[in-house]
Every structure is written in C-alpha cells, then in structure tokens.
Amino acid sequence: MDIYENTAVAAAELTPEEEARREAFKGLITNPTAKQIRRFIIPSAIGIFIFLCPIWVDGNMTIPLGVISNWCAAFIKPVASHIIFGTVVFSAIMSLICTLGKPGFAQEGKLAGRLFSTTPIFLAIRCIGAVVVTLLEFGIGPDWITSADTGGTMLSLMGTLIAWFFAASFLIPLLLEYGIMDYVGTLVRGALRPLFRLPGRAAVDLLASWIGNCNVGVVLTSTQYEEGYYTARESIIIASCFSAVSLPFCLVIAAMLKVDQYFIPFYGILSLTGVLSVVIMARIWPLNGKYKDEYYAPVGKQINEIEPVGIKKTHWAFAQAVTKAQTGPTFAELMRKGIEMFMNIVFTLVPVTMCVGTFALILSRYTPVFDWIGLPFKYYLTLLGVDEAAAAAPGCVVGFADQFIPCIICANIVSVKTRFIMGILSLVQIIYMSEVGSIMLASKMPVKIWDLVIIFLEKTVIALPIIVLLTNLFMNF
C-alpha cells in the first residue's frame, strides 16, 4: 500500500524529491493485520526483555540473558577447559588446512571458508592460541604462560565467554530481525545523529551494549556492520565507546574497591561520563577522519534513512518495523543462524582472544611496560587534584590488558575518592585486550591494534577530568 495514501501529500503535486521519497517507501505495510503486528510485537518484546530488562536474582541485579548465560556456564564448567582446548586446537588445524591448502570445501562463500580461511597474521595468532591452550591443558610450559594470573585467568574467562556467546547467538536476532531497531531508530534518529553521529537504529544497540554484556554488544555491532546497517566509522564508534560491562559487574568492581555503598552515584557518573566522552571522541581523530563512512563491501548499504513527508513519525516507524518483521527468520532459520553465529565466534574469536589476552596479561604481570606508559598519568592525576596520584597512575593504563587489573592495583589506595574515580575510569575505558579488544580485532570491522591503543588513551585522557569534576560536584567523601 502507498505510504502516502490518505495524507495531504497524496492530493498535492509532488516535487521530484518528494516523488523519489514516495517511490522509496512503496511496499511498506501501513495497515497491518493483527497477525503482522504480532510478528513484530512478540519477538521484539521478548528481545527487549532478555537483553535490556534489569531483574534481581539472589539479591543481585542482572538481565535475563545473564541468568541464561550463567546457567550455561555452570553446566559446562566441569568440562569447560577441555571444550576450549578442543575448540582452539581444531580452529588452528582447520585454519592451516583451509588457508594454506585451499580445499574445495573451503572456497569463498562456503561456511568452512568463512570460518577458517584467514590472513597470515590471524593464522599465526590462532596457532599461538593453540599452543597456549595445549600448555594449559597438560599443565606444562613456563609459569609466565600457565600461571593463574595469565593463561589460567584467560582459560577461566573463556568458559564464561563461550556460555554468554552461546545464549546470545540464538537470541540476538530477536533484536535485529523483527523490527524493534527500525522502530526505535526512526523515533530517536533526530537525537543520535547530532549527538554521536550515529544512525537512529543504533539506539537499541547502544542500550544492549551498555546494559548487557560488553562482548555480546561488540558481536551485535559487528553483525550490524556485516549486514550493511552501520558504516565502518559508526561500527567502531559503537564497539569502542558504548560497550560496557554488565550492571552486576559494575557492582563487583565497586565492591572490590570498597565503594559499593555509593553505587547509585557511581553508576550515574559512569553513565554520564560515557555519554559526554563519546560526544567528544566521535568528533576527533581517529574515530572522526580515519574510518570511512563506507558499508561492508560484500553486502553494501542496507539501511534506509530517507524521511517521507506528510506522515507522522510514529506511523512511519511502525510501518517500517512491521514490514521488517515479516522478513524475520522462522524458528528453523533462527536456529540455523544461531548455530552459524556461534561457530563463527568459537572458531574465530575465542582463539584470538585466548592468544592476545594471555600475552596482554603477561606484559602486565611480568614486565614494567604498563608502569612506564602510566608515568605521564601521575602528573595528569596530580594536575587534576587526585590524591595518591603515583599509586593510581598505573591503573590508568593497565586496563588495556584486562578490566580487573586496575581494581587490583588500586584496591589498597587509602583515599576513598581516588578509588571511586579509578573504578569509574576502569569501566569507562573498556577496550581491554583480554576480551573486547580481541573480539574487535577478529571481527570484520577495519580496526587495528594501534587504533585501539590510541582510542583507549584518548578515552582515558578525556574521561578523567569529567569523572573528577562530577565526583567533586556530587560526592562528599
């Protein structure tokens, strides 16, 4: 049905631009049936509940996806290390076969080719990852690899990550495929473009990335890039700036630093700092200038942000959402997509995360590299009036290796205010290589490790004065 039907525009003479807009929106469902509406409402409501709805379990705040993932993690825990060992070694062997041998079953377009044909650099990383998990599986090799602080930490994290990714792989389509992102995006586009230079449909992604699990948020963003809904620049902004740890983990960090009694202002300042820092970072290099507004080449642009005239925004948003929902996957297709997404994660992301994360922790634990890099932050913190600046300075940079390390370093700082500030900073930075950074590098997004270093340092420099200012304004320690 013509989207302009029963509007003033239908009776008026259209300009060429208006006629083009009218043609662009032909085929949208403007008078949906009850069945068509249910196909939009039910899956979208389930997706919102699973990814965005805070619930309390055993006195702790979480989201339904967290409950499902924790159950999966507990279920596989007895054999998690063996699963990771088998997965990473199998990935390395198949990557060698498919990348070097180029067999027929791994040709371009086939699943094996997408999973295991890779570049020389990532082939090397997958093989190194296989060596690391083999040493851990059999308890052999140097302590600096097999220590509980390095490889042991990563092995433990991988079990949790696999559980999260397993649950998310089958549930993410509820947010992506049934219209809710189109609906919300149309309504809030006018705010997201001027604030963050992002498309409106990113609103649901931003919330899912911020409230839910940061790794799931990166996968969600990467999927949207690969499907032609974000440009390279947009996807990297979202993945590097809006991915945050889950609400329960924020509480864990606050408790580790003994500031959990201030959790409401703690999370409030964290959220406000996150928003303000992105407003700035989206307008400076490298997030503004280095990455092009180009869509993933194999699929091209799939998003449509042409605005019609003569129709209410709410009507237009609903029409787009209902139309999108009709092309959403059936249950069988949902299962197939979930299996493919999960295989992509475990065979491509897990080996990279295992390798890069372990060596990032080795640098942090056994070398003074992060202490050297952190020295300038001693003077920066002093300039901002932060107490015990020398003790806190390494915490400004070690978060690049792993999210826990800043809290470990800063836990013994006497000043409550300094611990409060450093806890928020560690959660705002969130491009740690043990998980988020490695996942970004292994994705199709055109980002390099040095880009992540620069973004991390920029975010730290920008966020610190905001955190200190808001803490001085709203807290009285």
mmCIF file with all atom_site columns, N, CA and C in Angstrom, residues 227-291:
data_model
loop_
_atom_site.group_PDB
_atom_site.id
_atom_site.type_symbol
_atom_site.label_atom_id
_atom_site.label_alt_id
_atom_site.label_comp_id
_atom_site.label_asym_id
_atom_site.label_entity_id
_atom_site.label_seq_id
_atom_site.pdbx_PDB_ins_code
_atom_site.Cartn_x
_atom_site.Cartn_y
_atom_site.Cartn_z
_atom_site.occupancy
_atom_site.B_iso_or_equiv
_atom_site.pdbx_formal_charge
_atom_site.auth_seq_id
_atom_site.auth_comp_id
_atom_site.auth_asym_id
_atom_site.auth_atom_id
_atom_site.pdbx_PDB_model_num
ATOM 1   N N  . GLU A 1 227 ? 26.057 -6.762 8.059  1.00 0.00 ? 227 GLU A N  1
ATOM 2   C CA . GLU A 1 227 ? 24.779 -6.850 7.347  1.00 0.00 ? 227 GLU A CA 1
ATOM 3   C C  . GLU A 1 227 ? 24.415 -5.550 6.643  1.00 0.00 ? 227 GLU A C  1
ATOM 4   N N  . GLY A 1 228 ? 25.311 -4.549 6.705  1.00 0.00 ? 228 GLY A N  1
ATOM 5   C CA . GLY A 1 228 ? 25.116 -3.328 5.933  1.00 0.00 ? 228 GLY A CA 1
ATOM 6   C C  . GLY A 1 228 ? 24.304 -2.244 6.606  1.00 0.00 ? 228 GLY A C  1
ATOM 7   N N  . TYR A 1 229 ? 24.176 -2.292 7.941  1.00 0.00 ? 229 TYR A N  1
ATOM 8   C CA . TYR A 1 229 ? 23.386 -1.294 8.641  1.00 0.00 ? 229 TYR A CA 1
ATOM 9   C C  . TYR A 1 229 ? 24.232 -0.209 9.315  1.00 0.00 ? 229 TYR A C  1
ATOM 10  N N  . TYR A 1 230 ? 25.528 -0.466 9.492  1.00 0.00 ? 230 TYR A N  1
ATOM 11  C CA . TYR A 1 230 ? 26.453 0.552  10.002 1.00 0.00 ? 230 TYR A CA 1
ATOM 12  C C  . TYR A 1 230 ? 27.600 0.703  9.020  1.00 0.00 ? 230 TYR A C  1
ATOM 13  N N  . THR A 1 231 ? 28.147 1.919  8.945  1.00 0.00 ? 231 THR A N  1
ATOM 14  C CA . THR A 1 231 ? 29.389 2.110  8.217  1.00 0.00 ? 231 THR A CA 1
ATOM 15  C C  . THR A 1 231 ? 30.554 1.679  9.101  1.00 0.00 ? 231 THR A C  1
ATOM 16  N N  . ALA A 1 232 ? 31.744 1.645  8.531  1.00 0.00 ? 232 ALA A N  1
ATOM 17  C CA . ALA A 1 232 ? 32.932 1.287  9.315  1.00 0.00 ? 232 ALA A CA 1
ATOM 18  C C  . ALA A 1 232 ? 33.103 2.238  10.488 1.00 0.00 ? 232 ALA A C  1
ATOM 19  N N  . ARG A 1 233 ? 32.964 3.540  10.228 1.00 0.00 ? 233 ARG A N  1
ATOM 20  C CA . ARG A 1 233 ? 33.132 4.535  11.292 1.00 0.00 ? 233 ARG A CA 1
ATOM 21  C C  . ARG A 1 233 ? 32.101 4.334  12.391 1.00 0.00 ? 233 ARG A C  1
ATOM 22  N N  . GLU A 1 234 ? 30.843 4.154  12.013 1.00 0.00 ? 234 GLU A N  1
ATOM 23  C CA . GLU A 1 234 ? 29.778 4.001  13.003 1.00 0.00 ? 234 GLU A CA 1
ATOM 24  C C  . GLU A 1 234 ? 29.979 2.757  13.859 1.00 0.00 ? 234 GLU A C  1
ATOM 25  N N  . SER A 1 235 ? 30.348 1.647  13.231 1.00 0.00 ? 235 SER A N  1
ATOM 26  C CA . SER A 1 235 ? 30.501 0.405  13.983 1.00 0.00 ? 235 SER A CA 1
ATOM 27  C C  . SER A 1 235 ? 31.650 0.501  14.985 1.00 0.00 ? 235 SER A C  1
ATOM 28  N N  . ILE A 1 236 ? 32.744 1.143  14.611 1.00 0.00 ? 236 ILE A N  1
ATOM 29  C CA . ILE A 1 236 ? 33.895 1.251  15.506 1.00 0.00 ? 236 ILE A CA 1
ATOM 30  C C  . ILE A 1 236 ? 33.602 2.209  16.655 1.00 0.00 ? 236 ILE A C  1
ATOM 31  N N  . ILE A 1 237 ? 32.852 3.272  16.391 1.00 0.00 ? 237 ILE A N  1
ATOM 32  C CA . ILE A 1 237 ? 32.446 4.178  17.470 1.00 0.00 ? 237 ILE A CA 1
ATOM 33  C C  . ILE A 1 237 ? 31.617 3.422  18.504 1.00 0.00 ? 237 ILE A C  1
ATOM 34  N N  . ILE A 1 238 ? 30.633 2.660  18.040 1.00 0.00 ? 238 ILE A N  1
ATOM 35  C CA . ILE A 1 238 ? 29.757 1.939  18.965 1.00 0.00 ? 238 ILE A CA 1
ATOM 36  C C  . ILE A 1 238 ? 30.537 0.881  19.740 1.00 0.00 ? 238 ILE A C  1
ATOM 37  N N  . ALA A 1 239 ? 31.341 0.086  19.029 1.00 0.00 ? 239 ALA A N  1
ATOM 38  C CA . ALA A 1 239 ? 32.056 -1.007 19.680 1.00 0.00 ? 239 ALA A CA 1
ATOM 39  C C  . ALA A 1 239 ? 33.088 -0.518 20.679 1.00 0.00 ? 239 ALA A C  1
ATOM 40  N N  . SER A 1 240 ? 33.746 0.598  20.378 1.00 0.00 ? 240 SER A N  1
ATOM 41  C CA . SER A 1 240 ? 34.825 1.067  21.244 1.00 0.00 ? 240 SER A CA 1
ATOM 42  C C  . SER A 1 240 ? 34.363 2.033  22.319 1.00 0.00 ? 240 SER A C  1
ATOM 43  N N  . CYS A 1 241 ? 33.220 2.646  22.135 1.00 0.00 ? 241 CYS A N  1
ATOM 44  C CA . CYS A 1 241 ? 32.782 3.691  23.079 1.00 0.00 ? 241 CYS A CA 1
ATOM 45  C C  . CYS A 1 241 ? 31.537 3.321  23.872 1.00 0.00 ? 241 CYS A C  1
ATOM 46  N N  . PHE A 1 242 ? 30.696 2.444  23.354 1.00 0.00 ? 242 PHE A N  1
ATOM 47  C CA . PHE A 1 242 ? 29.444 2.146  24.037 1.00 0.00 ? 242 PHE A CA 1
ATOM 48  C C  . PHE A 1 242 ? 29.407 0.758  24.667 1.00 0.00 ? 242 PHE A C  1
ATOM 49  N N  . SER A 1 243 ? 30.412 -0.040 24.415 1.00 0.00 ? 243 SER A N  1
ATOM 50  C CA . SER A 1 243 ? 30.437 -1.346 25.055 1.00 0.00 ? 243 SER A CA 1
ATOM 51  C C  . SER A 1 243 ? 30.858 -1.169 26.506 1.00 0.00 ? 243 SER A C  1
ATOM 52  N N  . ALA A 1 244 ? 30.045 -1.621 27.400 1.00 0.00 ? 244 ALA A N  1
ATOM 53  C CA . ALA A 1 244 ? 30.353 -1.512 28.825 1.00 0.00 ? 244 ALA A CA 1
ATOM 54  C C  . ALA A 1 244 ? 30.076 -2.852 29.480 1.00 0.00 ? 244 ALA A C  1
ATOM 55  N N  . VAL A 1 245 ? 30.627 -3.037 30.651 1.00 0.00 ? 245 VAL A N  1
ATOM 56  C CA . VAL A 1 245 ? 30.364 -4.284 31.357 1.00 0.00 ? 245 VAL A CA 1
ATOM 57  C C  . VAL A 1 245 ? 28.940 -4.280 31.895 1.00 0.00 ? 245 VAL A C  1
ATOM 58  N N  . SER A 1 246 ? 28.453 -5.446 32.256 1.00 0.00 ? 246 SER A N  1
ATOM 59  C CA . SER A 1 246 ? 27.087 -5.563 32.745 1.00 0.00 ? 246 SER A CA 1
ATOM 60  C C  . SER A 1 246 ? 26.920 -4.877 34.101 1.00 0.00 ? 246 SER A C  1
ATOM 61  N N  . LEU A 1 247 ? 25.681 -4.591 34.433 1.00 0.00 ? 247 LEU A N  1
ATOM 62  C CA . LEU A 1 247 ? 25.395 -3.948 35.724 1.00 0.00 ? 247 LEU A CA 1
ATOM 63  C C  . LEU A 1 247 ? 25.950 -4.745 36.901 1.00 0.00 ? 247 LEU A C  1
ATOM 64  N N  . PRO A 1 248 ? 25.780 -6.073 36.930 1.00 0.00 ? 248 PRO A N  1
ATOM 65  C CA . PRO A 1 248 ? 26.343 -6.817 38.057 1.00 0.00 ? 248 PRO A CA 1
ATOM 66  C C  . PRO A 1 248 ? 27.855 -6.662 38.174 1.00 0.00 ? 248 PRO A C  1
ATOM 67  N N  . PHE A 1 249 ? 28.535 -6.623 37.030 1.00 0.00 ? 249 PHE A N  1
ATOM 68  C CA . PHE A 1 249 ? 29.985 -6.496 37.100 1.00 0.00 ? 249 PHE A CA 1
ATOM 69  C C  . PHE A 1 249 ? 30.396 -5.117 37.612 1.00 0.00 ? 249 PHE A C  1
ATOM 70  N N  . CYS A 1 250 ? 29.637 -4.094 37.257 1.00 0.00 ? 250 CYS A N  1
ATOM 71  C CA . CYS A 1 250 ? 29.916 -2.752 37.805 1.00 0.00 ? 250 CYS A CA 1
ATOM 72  C C  . CYS A 1 250 ? 29.844 -2.792 39.326 1.00 0.00 ? 250 CYS A C  1
ATOM 73  N N  . LEU A 1 251 ? 28.873 -3.526 39.837 1.00 0.00 ? 251 LEU A N  1
ATOM 74  C CA . LEU A 1 251 ? 28.738 -3.649 41.290 1.00 0.00 ? 251 LEU A CA 1
ATOM 75  C C  . LEU A 1 251 ? 29.913 -4.431 41.873 1.00 0.00 ? 251 LEU A C  1
ATOM 76  N N  . VAL A 1 252 ? 30.390 -5.448 41.143 1.00 0.00 ? 252 VAL A N  1
ATOM 77  C CA . VAL A 1 252 ? 31.556 -6.214 41.586 1.00 0.00 ? 252 VAL A CA 1
ATOM 78  C C  . VAL A 1 252 ? 32.785 -5.309 41.677 1.00 0.00 ? 252 VAL A C  1
ATOM 79  N N  . ILE A 1 253 ? 32.992 -4.485 40.670 1.00 0.00 ? 253 ILE A N  1
ATOM 80  C CA . ILE A 1 253 ? 34.134 -3.561 40.666 1.00 0.00 ? 253 ILE A CA 1
ATOM 81  C C  . ILE A 1 253 ? 34.030 -2.580 41.832 1.00 0.00 ? 253 ILE A C  1
ATOM 82  N N  . ALA A 1 254 ? 32.828 -2.046 42.035 1.00 0.00 ? 254 ALA A N  1
ATOM 83  C CA . ALA A 1 254 ? 32.628 -1.109 43.147 1.00 0.00 ? 254 ALA A CA 1
ATOM 84  C C  . ALA A 1 254 ? 32.920 -1.790 44.480 1.00 0.00 ? 254 ALA A C  1
ATOM 85  N N  . ALA A 1 255 ? 32.509 -3.055 44.602 1.00 0.00 ? 255 ALA A N  1
ATOM 86  C CA . ALA A 1 255 ? 32.749 -3.786 45.847 1.00 0.00 ? 255 ALA A CA 1
ATOM 87  C C  . ALA A 1 255 ? 34.238 -4.066 46.041 1.00 0.00 ? 255 ALA A C  1
ATOM 88  N N  . MET A 1 256 ? 34.942 -4.414 44.966 1.00 0.00 ? 256 MET A N  1
ATOM 89  C CA . MET A 1 256 ? 36.379 -4.670 45.058 1.00 0.00 ? 256 MET A CA 1
ATOM 90  C C  . MET A 1 256 ? 37.133 -3.438 45.549 1.00 0.00 ? 256 MET A C  1
ATOM 91  N N  . LEU A 1 257 ? 36.659 -2.277 45.161 1.00 0.00 ? 257 LEU A N  1
ATOM 92  C CA . LEU A 1 257 ? 37.310 -1.030 45.554 1.00 0.00 ? 257 LEU A CA 1
ATOM 93  C C  . LEU A 1 257 ? 36.693 -0.429 46.822 1.00 0.00 ? 257 LEU A C  1
ATOM 94  N N  . LYS A 1 258 ? 35.765 -1.160 47.420 1.00 0.00 ? 258 LYS A N  1
ATOM 95  C CA . LYS A 1 258 ? 35.116 -0.755 48.675 1.00 0.00 ? 258 LYS A CA 1
ATOM 96  C C  . LYS A 1 258 ? 34.405 0.598  48.547 1.00 0.00 ? 258 LYS A C  1
ATOM 97  N N  . VAL A 1 259 ? 33.722 0.789  47.416 1.00 0.00 ? 259 VAL A N  1
ATOM 98  C CA . VAL A 1 259 ? 32.897 1.989  47.229 1.00 0.00 ? 259 VAL A CA 1
ATOM 99  C C  . VAL A 1 259 ? 31.478 1.587  46.836 1.00 0.00 ? 259 VAL A C  1
ATOM 100 N N  . ASP A 1 260 ? 31.101 0.329  47.082 1.00 0.00 ? 260 ASP A N  1
ATOM 101 C CA . ASP A 1 260 ? 29.791 -0.158 46.657 1.00 0.00 ? 260 ASP A CA 1
ATOM 102 C C  . ASP A 1 260 ? 28.643 0.521  47.399 1.00 0.00 ? 260 ASP A C  1
ATOM 103 N N  . GLN A 1 261 ? 28.936 1.133  48.560 1.00 0.00 ? 261 GLN A N  1
ATOM 104 C CA . GLN A 1 261 ? 27.882 1.860  49.271 1.00 0.00 ? 261 GLN A CA 1
ATOM 105 C C  . GLN A 1 261 ? 27.475 3.126  48.518 1.00 0.00 ? 261 GLN A C  1
ATOM 106 N N  . TYR A 1 262 ? 28.288 3.520  47.546 1.00 0.00 ? 262 TYR A N  1
ATOM 107 C CA . TYR A 1 262 ? 27.982 4.700  46.727 1.00 0.00 ? 262 TYR A CA 1
ATOM 108 C C  . TYR A 1 262 ? 27.583 4.277  45.307 1.00 0.00 ? 262 TYR A C  1
ATOM 109 N N  . PHE A 1 263 ? 26.996 3.076  45.154 1.00 0.00 ? 263 PHE A N  1
ATOM 110 C CA . PHE A 1 263 ? 26.830 2.530  43.818 1.00 0.00 ? 263 PHE A CA 1
ATOM 111 C C  . PHE A 1 263 ? 25.915 3.367  42.924 1.00 0.00 ? 263 PHE A C  1
ATOM 112 N N  . ILE A 1 264 ? 24.866 3.936  43.447 1.00 0.00 ? 264 ILE A N  1
ATOM 113 C CA . ILE A 1 264 ? 23.949 4.719  42.593 1.00 0.00 ? 264 ILE A CA 1
ATOM 114 C C  . ILE A 1 264 ? 24.665 5.923  41.983 1.00 0.00 ? 264 ILE A C  1
ATOM 115 N N  . PRO A 1 265 ? 25.327 6.783  42.773 1.00 0.00 ? 265 PRO A N  1
ATOM 116 C CA . PRO A 1 265 ? 26.095 7.859  42.126 1.00 0.00 ? 265 PRO A CA 1
ATOM 117 C C  . PRO A 1 265 ? 27.262 7.329  41.302 1.00 0.00 ? 265 PRO A C  1
ATOM 118 N N  . PHE A 1 266 ? 27.858 6.219  41.728 1.00 0.00 ? 266 PHE A N  1
ATOM 119 C CA . PHE A 1 266 ? 28.949 5.596  40.982 1.00 0.00 ? 266 PHE A CA 1
ATOM 120 C C  . PHE A 1 266 ? 28.491 5.265  39.563 1.00 0.00 ? 266 PHE A C  1
ATOM 121 N N  . TYR A 1 267 ? 27.355 4.590  39.426 1.00 0.00 ? 267 TYR A N  1
ATOM 122 C CA . TYR A 1 267 ? 26.866 4.204  38.106 1.00 0.00 ? 267 TYR A CA 1
ATOM 123 C C  . TYR A 1 267 ? 26.340 5.418  37.335 1.00 0.00 ? 267 TYR A C  1
ATOM 124 N N  . GLY A 1 268 ? 25.760 6.382  38.059 1.00 0.00 ? 268 GLY A N  1
ATOM 125 C CA . GLY A 1 268 ? 25.280 7.589  37.403 1.00 0.00 ? 268 GLY A CA 1
ATOM 126 C C  . GLY A 1 268 ? 26.411 8.386  36.769 1.00 0.00 ? 268 GLY A C  1
ATOM 127 N N  . ILE A 1 269 ? 27.510 8.563  37.513 1.00 0.00 ? 269 ILE A N  1
ATOM 128 C CA . ILE A 1 269 ? 28.660 9.298  36.977 1.00 0.00 ? 269 ILE A CA 1
ATOM 129 C C  . ILE A 1 269 ? 29.303 8.507  35.842 1.00 0.00 ? 269 ILE A C  1
ATOM 130 N N  . LEU A 1 270 ? 29.352 7.179  35.977 1.00 0.00 ? 270 LEU A N  1
ATOM 131 C CA . LEU A 1 270 ? 29.868 6.313  34.908 1.00 0.00 ? 270 LEU A CA 1
ATOM 132 C C  . LEU A 1 270 ? 29.085 6.531  33.617 1.00 0.00 ? 270 LEU A C  1
ATOM 133 N N  . SER A 1 271 ? 27.775 6.518  33.694 1.00 0.00 ? 271 SER A N  1
ATOM 134 C CA . SER A 1 271 ? 26.931 6.651  32.501 1.00 0.00 ? 271 SER A CA 1
ATOM 135 C C  . SER A 1 271 ? 27.068 8.034  31.882 1.00 0.00 ? 271 SER A C  1
ATOM 136 N N  . LEU A 1 272 ? 27.038 9.078  32.713 1.00 0.00 ? 272 LEU A N  1
ATOM 137 C CA . LEU A 1 272 ? 27.146 10.446 32.198 1.00 0.00 ? 272 LEU A CA 1
ATOM 138 C C  . LEU A 1 272 ? 28.520 10.674 31.566 1.00 0.00 ? 272 LEU A C  1
ATOM 139 N N  . THR A 1 273 ? 29.559 10.153 32.193 1.00 0.00 ? 273 THR A N  1
ATOM 140 C CA . THR A 1 273 ? 30.908 10.276 31.630 1.00 0.00 ? 273 THR A CA 1
ATOM 141 C C  . THR A 1 273 ? 30.988 9.568  30.290 1.00 0.00 ? 273 THR A C  1
ATOM 142 N N  . GLY A 1 274 ? 30.375 8.389  30.209 1.00 0.00 ? 274 GLY A N  1
ATOM 143 C CA . GLY A 1 274 ? 30.375 7.655  28.954 1.00 0.00 ? 274 GLY A CA 1
ATOM 144 C C  . GLY A 1 274 ? 29.751 8.445  27.828 1.00 0.00 ? 274 GLY A C  1
ATOM 145 N N  . VAL A 1 275 ? 28.609 9.068  28.088 1.00 0.00 ? 275 VAL A N  1
ATOM 146 C CA . VAL A 1 275 ? 27.906 9.848  27.066 1.00 0.00 ? 275 VAL A CA 1
ATOM 147 C C  . VAL A 1 275 ? 28.730 11.067 26.649 1.00 0.00 ? 275 VAL A C  1
ATOM 148 N N  . LEU A 1 276 ? 29.215 11.823 27.633 1.00 0.00 ? 276 LEU A N  1
ATOM 149 C CA . LEU A 1 276 ? 29.960 13.045 27.324 1.00 0.00 ? 276 LEU A CA 1
ATOM 150 C C  . LEU A 1 276 ? 31.262 12.742 26.586 1.00 0.00 ? 276 LEU A C  1
ATOM 151 N N  . SER A 1 277 ? 31.939 11.685 26.970 1.00 0.00 ? 277 SER A N  1
ATOM 152 C CA . SER A 1 277 ? 33.207 11.359 26.306 1.00 0.00 ? 277 SER A CA 1
ATOM 153 C C  . SER A 1 277 ? 32.980 10.949 24.857 1.00 0.00 ? 277 SER A C  1
ATOM 154 N N  . VAL A 1 278 ? 31.878 10.242 24.575 1.00 0.00 ? 278 VAL A N  1
ATOM 155 C CA . VAL A 1 278 ? 31.604 9.839  23.193 1.00 0.00 ? 278 VAL A CA 1
ATOM 156 C C  . VAL A 1 278 ? 31.264 11.045 22.323 1.00 0.00 ? 278 VAL A C  1
ATOM 157 N N  . VAL A 1 279 ? 30.542 12.005 22.877 1.00 0.00 ? 279 VAL A N  1
ATOM 158 C CA . VAL A 1 279 ? 30.226 13.235 22.132 1.00 0.00 ? 279 VAL A CA 1
ATOM 159 C C  . VAL A 1 279 ? 31.509 13.879 21.622 1.00 0.00 ? 279 VAL A C  1
ATOM 160 N N  . ILE A 1 280 ? 32.545 13.854 22.457 1.00 0.00 ? 280 ILE A N  1
ATOM 161 C CA . ILE A 1 280 ? 33.831 14.441 22.070 1.00 0.00 ? 280 ILE A CA 1
ATOM 162 C C  . ILE A 1 280 ? 34.583 13.519 21.110 1.00 0.00 ? 280 ILE A C  1
ATOM 163 N N  . MET A 1 281 ? 34.686 12.255 21.470 1.00 0.00 ? 281 MET A N  1
ATOM 164 C CA . MET A 1 281 ? 35.514 11.331 20.692 1.00 0.00 ? 281 MET A CA 1
ATOM 165 C C  . MET A 1 281 ? 34.986 11.095 19.283 1.00 0.00 ? 281 MET A C  1
ATOM 166 N N  . ALA A 1 282 ? 33.673 11.180 19.111 1.00 0.00 ? 282 ALA A N  1
ATOM 167 C CA . ALA A 1 282 ? 33.088 10.977 17.783 1.00 0.00 ? 282 ALA A CA 1
ATOM 168 C C  . ALA A 1 282 ? 33.475 12.095 16.819 1.00 0.00 ? 282 ALA A C  1
ATOM 169 N N  . ARG A 1 283 ? 34.075 13.154 17.346 1.00 0.00 ? 283 ARG A N  1
ATOM 170 C CA . ARG A 1 283 ? 34.425 14.327 16.528 1.00 0.00 ? 283 ARG A CA 1
ATOM 171 C C  . ARG A 1 283 ? 35.922 14.556 16.396 1.00 0.00 ? 283 ARG A C  1
ATOM 172 N N  . ILE A 1 284 ? 36.737 13.636 16.925 1.00 0.00 ? 284 ILE A N  1
ATOM 173 C CA . ILE A 1 284 ? 38.182 13.792 16.820 1.00 0.00 ? 284 ILE A CA 1
ATOM 174 C C  . ILE A 1 284 ? 38.792 12.532 16.211 1.00 0.00 ? 284 ILE A C  1
ATOM 175 N N  . TRP A 1 285 ? 40.019 12.662 15.733 1.00 0.00 ? 285 TRP A N  1
ATOM 176 C CA . TRP A 1 285 ? 40.728 11.540 15.135 1.00 0.00 ? 285 TRP A CA 1
ATOM 177 C C  . TRP A 1 285 ? 41.080 10.526 16.217 1.00 0.00 ? 285 TRP A C  1
ATOM 178 N N  . PRO A 1 286 ? 41.020 9.233  15.984 1.00 0.00 ? 286 PRO A N  1
ATOM 179 C CA . PRO A 1 286 ? 40.788 8.564  14.699 1.00 0.00 ? 286 PRO A CA 1
ATOM 180 C C  . PRO A 1 286 ? 39.330 8.249  14.389 1.00 0.00 ? 286 PRO A C  1
ATOM 181 N N  . LEU A 1 287 ? 38.430 8.354  15.401 1.00 0.00 ? 287 LEU A N  1
ATOM 182 C CA . LEU A 1 287 ? 37.034 7.990  15.139 1.00 0.00 ? 287 LEU A CA 1
ATOM 183 C C  . LEU A 1 287 ? 36.380 8.937  14.144 1.00 0.00 ? 287 LEU A C  1
ATOM 184 N N  . ASN A 1 288 ? 36.908 10.140 14.030 1.00 0.00 ? 288 ASN A N  1
ATOM 185 C CA . ASN A 1 288 ? 36.429 11.076 13.016 1.00 0.00 ? 288 ASN A CA 1
ATOM 186 C C  . ASN A 1 288 ? 37.593 11.380 12.083 1.00 0.00 ? 288 ASN A C  1
ATOM 187 N N  . GLY A 1 289 ? 37.583 10.786 10.922 1.00 0.00 ? 289 GLY A N  1
ATOM 188 C CA . GLY A 1 289 ? 38.627 11.092 9.960  1.00 0.00 ? 289 GLY A CA 1
ATOM 189 C C  . GLY A 1 289 ? 39.333 9.863  9.411  1.00 0.00 ? 289 GLY A C  1
ATOM 190 N N  . LYS A 1 290 ? 39.681 8.915  10.267 1.00 0.00 ? 290 LYS A N  1
ATOM 191 C CA . LYS A 1 290 ? 40.413 7.747  9.783  1.00 0.00 ? 290 LYS A CA 1
ATOM 192 C C  . LYS A 1 290 ? 39.497 6.716  9.151  1.00 0.00 ? 290 LYS A C  1
ATOM 193 N N  . TYR A 1 291 ? 38.348 6.483  9.782  1.00 0.00 ? 291 TYR A N  1
ATOM 194 C CA . TYR A 1 291 ? 37.434 5.450  9.299  1.00 0.00 ? 291 TYR A CA 1
ATOM 195 C C  . TYR A 1 291 ? 36.394 6.075  8.380  1.00 0.00 ? 291 TYR A C  1
#
